[in-house]
mmCIF file of C-alpha atoms in Angstrom:
data_model
loop_
_atom_site.group_PDB
_atom_site.id
_atom_site.type_symbol
_atom_site.label_atom_id
_atom_site.label_comp_id
_atom_site.label_asym_id
_atom_site.label_seq_id
_atom_site.Cartn_x
_atom_site.Cartn_y
_atom_site.Cartn_z
ATOM 1 C CA UNK L 1 70.690 90.242 105.428
ATOM 2 C CA UNK L 2 72.364 93.123 102.177
ATOM 3 C CA UNK L 3 75.264 92.147 103.149
ATOM 4 C CA UNK L 4 74.784 88.398 102.970
ATOM 5 C CA UNK L 5 72.442 89.836 99.007
ATOM 6 C CA UNK L 6 69.502 87.936 100.346
ATOM 7 C CA UNK L 7 66.326 90.749 98.875
ATOM 8 C CA UNK L 8 63.528 89.786 101.933
ATOM 9 C CA UNK L 9 60.178 91.459 101.994
ATOM 10 C CA UNK L 10 59.999 93.351 105.647
ATOM 11 C CA UNK L 11 56.883 90.305 105.604
ATOM 12 C CA UNK L 12 59.519 87.279 105.483
ATOM 13 C CA UNK L 13 61.918 89.376 107.818
ATOM 14 C CA UNK L 14 59.454 89.941 110.696
ATOM 15 C CA UNK L 15 57.716 86.420 109.549
ATOM 16 C CA UNK L 16 61.673 85.218 110.606
ATOM 17 C CA UNK L 17 62.083 87.500 113.763
ATOM 18 C CA UNK L 18 58.608 85.784 115.127
ATOM 19 C CA UNK L 19 59.696 82.371 114.310
ATOM 20 C CA UNK L 20 62.855 82.182 116.434
ATOM 21 C CA UNK L 21 61.980 84.615 118.951
ATOM 22 C CA UNK L 22 62.196 82.983 122.443
ATOM 23 C CA UNK L 23 60.742 85.589 124.548
ATOM 24 C CA UNK L 24 59.083 87.464 121.790
ATOM 25 C CA UNK L 25 61.656 90.816 123.031
ATOM 26 C CA UNK L 26 61.513 91.902 119.066
ATOM 27 C CA UNK L 27 64.761 90.685 119.329
ATOM 28 C CA UNK L 28 67.077 87.636 118.667
ATOM 29 C CA UNK L 29 70.748 87.113 119.271
ATOM 30 C CA UNK L 30 73.673 86.336 116.729
ATOM 31 C CA UNK L 31 73.077 82.286 116.777
ATOM 32 C CA UNK L 32 69.102 83.085 116.163
ATOM 33 C CA UNK L 33 70.071 85.130 113.229
ATOM 34 C CA UNK L 34 72.333 82.500 111.671
ATOM 35 C CA UNK L 35 70.211 78.934 111.889
ATOM 36 C CA UNK L 36 66.912 81.571 110.021
ATOM 37 C CA UNK L 37 69.763 82.988 107.405
ATOM 38 C CA UNK L 38 71.599 78.861 106.754
ATOM 39 C CA UNK L 39 67.295 78.312 106.312
ATOM 40 C CA UNK L 40 67.401 81.343 103.772
ATOM 41 C CA UNK L 41 70.785 80.704 102.288
ATOM 42 C CA UNK L 42 70.960 77.548 99.960
ATOM 43 C CA UNK L 43 75.392 77.003 100.822
ATOM 44 C CA UNK L 44 76.920 74.318 98.487
ATOM 45 C CA UNK L 45 80.309 74.578 100.471
ATOM 46 C CA UNK L 46 81.019 72.460 103.408
ATOM 47 C CA UNK L 47 82.375 73.237 107.294
ATOM 48 C CA UNK L 48 86.251 71.762 105.843
ATOM 49 C CA UNK L 49 85.377 74.807 102.984
ATOM 50 C CA UNK L 50 84.778 77.478 104.973
ATOM 51 C CA UNK L 51 87.122 76.184 107.116
ATOM 52 C CA UNK L 52 90.240 76.970 104.754
ATOM 53 C CA UNK L 53 88.576 80.111 103.820
ATOM 54 C CA UNK L 54 89.310 81.099 107.019
ATOM 55 C CA UNK L 55 93.250 79.354 107.751
ATOM 56 C CA UNK L 56 93.650 82.282 104.669
ATOM 57 C CA UNK L 57 93.855 84.643 107.690
ATOM 58 C CA UNK L 58 94.811 83.052 110.806
ATOM 59 C CA UNK L 59 98.943 85.355 110.442
ATOM 60 C CA UNK L 60 100.356 84.086 113.930
ATOM 61 C CA UNK L 61 97.642 82.700 115.213
ATOM 62 C CA UNK L 62 97.125 78.887 116.931
ATOM 63 C CA UNK L 63 95.575 76.769 114.383
ATOM 64 C CA UNK L 64 91.428 77.089 113.935
ATOM 65 C CA UNK L 65 91.507 80.626 115.292
ATOM 66 C CA UNK L 66 91.711 84.158 114.050
ATOM 67 C CA UNK L 67 92.358 87.873 115.878
ATOM 68 C CA UNK L 68 89.543 90.235 115.628
ATOM 69 C CA UNK L 69 91.828 92.080 114.399
ATOM 70 C CA UNK L 70 92.612 90.858 111.153
ATOM 71 C CA UNK L 71 89.063 89.113 110.928
ATOM 72 C CA UNK L 72 88.055 92.827 111.545
ATOM 73 C CA UNK L 73 90.597 93.701 108.248
ATOM 74 C CA UNK L 74 89.095 90.489 106.239
ATOM 75 C CA UNK L 75 85.739 92.070 106.409
ATOM 76 C CA UNK L 76 86.292 95.889 105.282
ATOM 77 C CA UNK L 77 89.055 94.503 102.674
ATOM 78 C CA UNK L 78 87.923 91.733 100.526
ATOM 79 C CA UNK L 79 85.010 90.935 99.254
ATOM 80 C CA UNK L 80 82.745 92.545 96.785
ATOM 81 C CA UNK L 81 80.510 93.528 99.742
ATOM 82 C CA UNK L 82 83.394 95.125 101.702
ATOM 83 C CA UNK L 83 81.937 95.656 104.985
ATOM 84 C CA UNK L 84 82.121 99.399 107.022
ATOM 85 C CA UNK L 85 84.004 99.157 110.355
ATOM 86 C CA UNK L 86 81.284 99.555 111.941
ATOM 87 C CA UNK L 87 79.441 96.779 111.005
ATOM 88 C CA UNK L 88 82.252 94.205 111.258
ATOM 89 C CA UNK L 89 83.264 95.466 115.547
ATOM 90 C CA UNK L 90 79.321 94.218 115.241
ATOM 91 C CA UNK L 91 79.739 91.467 113.963
ATOM 92 C CA UNK L 92 82.966 89.691 115.023
ATOM 93 C CA UNK L 93 81.273 90.970 118.747
ATOM 94 C CA UNK L 94 79.108 88.436 118.723
ATOM 95 C CA UNK L 95 81.341 86.042 118.333
ATOM 96 C CA UNK L 96 83.018 86.706 121.580
ATOM 97 C CA UNK L 97 86.872 85.882 120.964
ATOM 98 C CA UNK L 98 88.947 84.716 124.764
ATOM 99 C CA UNK L 99 90.599 86.958 127.038
ATOM 100 C CA UNK L 100 93.415 86.542 124.008
ATOM 101 C CA UNK L 101 91.791 88.591 121.503
ATOM 102 C CA UNK L 102 91.131 85.609 119.788
ATOM 103 C CA UNK L 103 88.372 83.487 117.777
ATOM 104 C CA UNK L 104 88.057 79.479 117.916
ATOM 105 C CA UNK L 105 86.241 79.649 114.275
ATOM 106 C CA UNK L 106 86.891 75.697 113.303
ATOM 107 C CA UNK L 107 84.886 75.327 116.986
ATOM 108 C CA UNK L 108 82.184 77.608 115.516
ATOM 109 C CA UNK L 109 82.641 76.179 111.477
ATOM 110 C CA UNK L 110 81.638 73.372 113.390
ATOM 111 C CA UNK L 111 78.580 74.174 115.823
ATOM 112 C CA UNK L 112 77.063 76.479 112.818
ATOM 113 C CA UNK L 113 76.900 73.963 110.504
ATOM 114 C CA UNK L 114 75.574 71.096 112.575
ATOM 115 C CA UNK L 115 78.674 69.142 111.769
#
């Protein structure tokens, strides 16, 4: 949450976890986390804008896809608050790349933005 610039108290975090922790094990998966964060973050961008941001890093990947290594490199290189290699690897591991090491960001953005 710090990486996203969200200042939440421990109580707010507990409430978020309790709200979406379906099996009451005290843990949430990535999709559940994104659902909670989308309520907390006021997104002022469209899915096309998000896809265009990903497109910059497509490199030699097929349209709408990004290589895992390229995504990790961009997460650790760009932005005001760069992720560590470990943080980037953990985040990317939740995105379920295909057998070729590609992430279909176009489909993922549509799913996350409910379009």
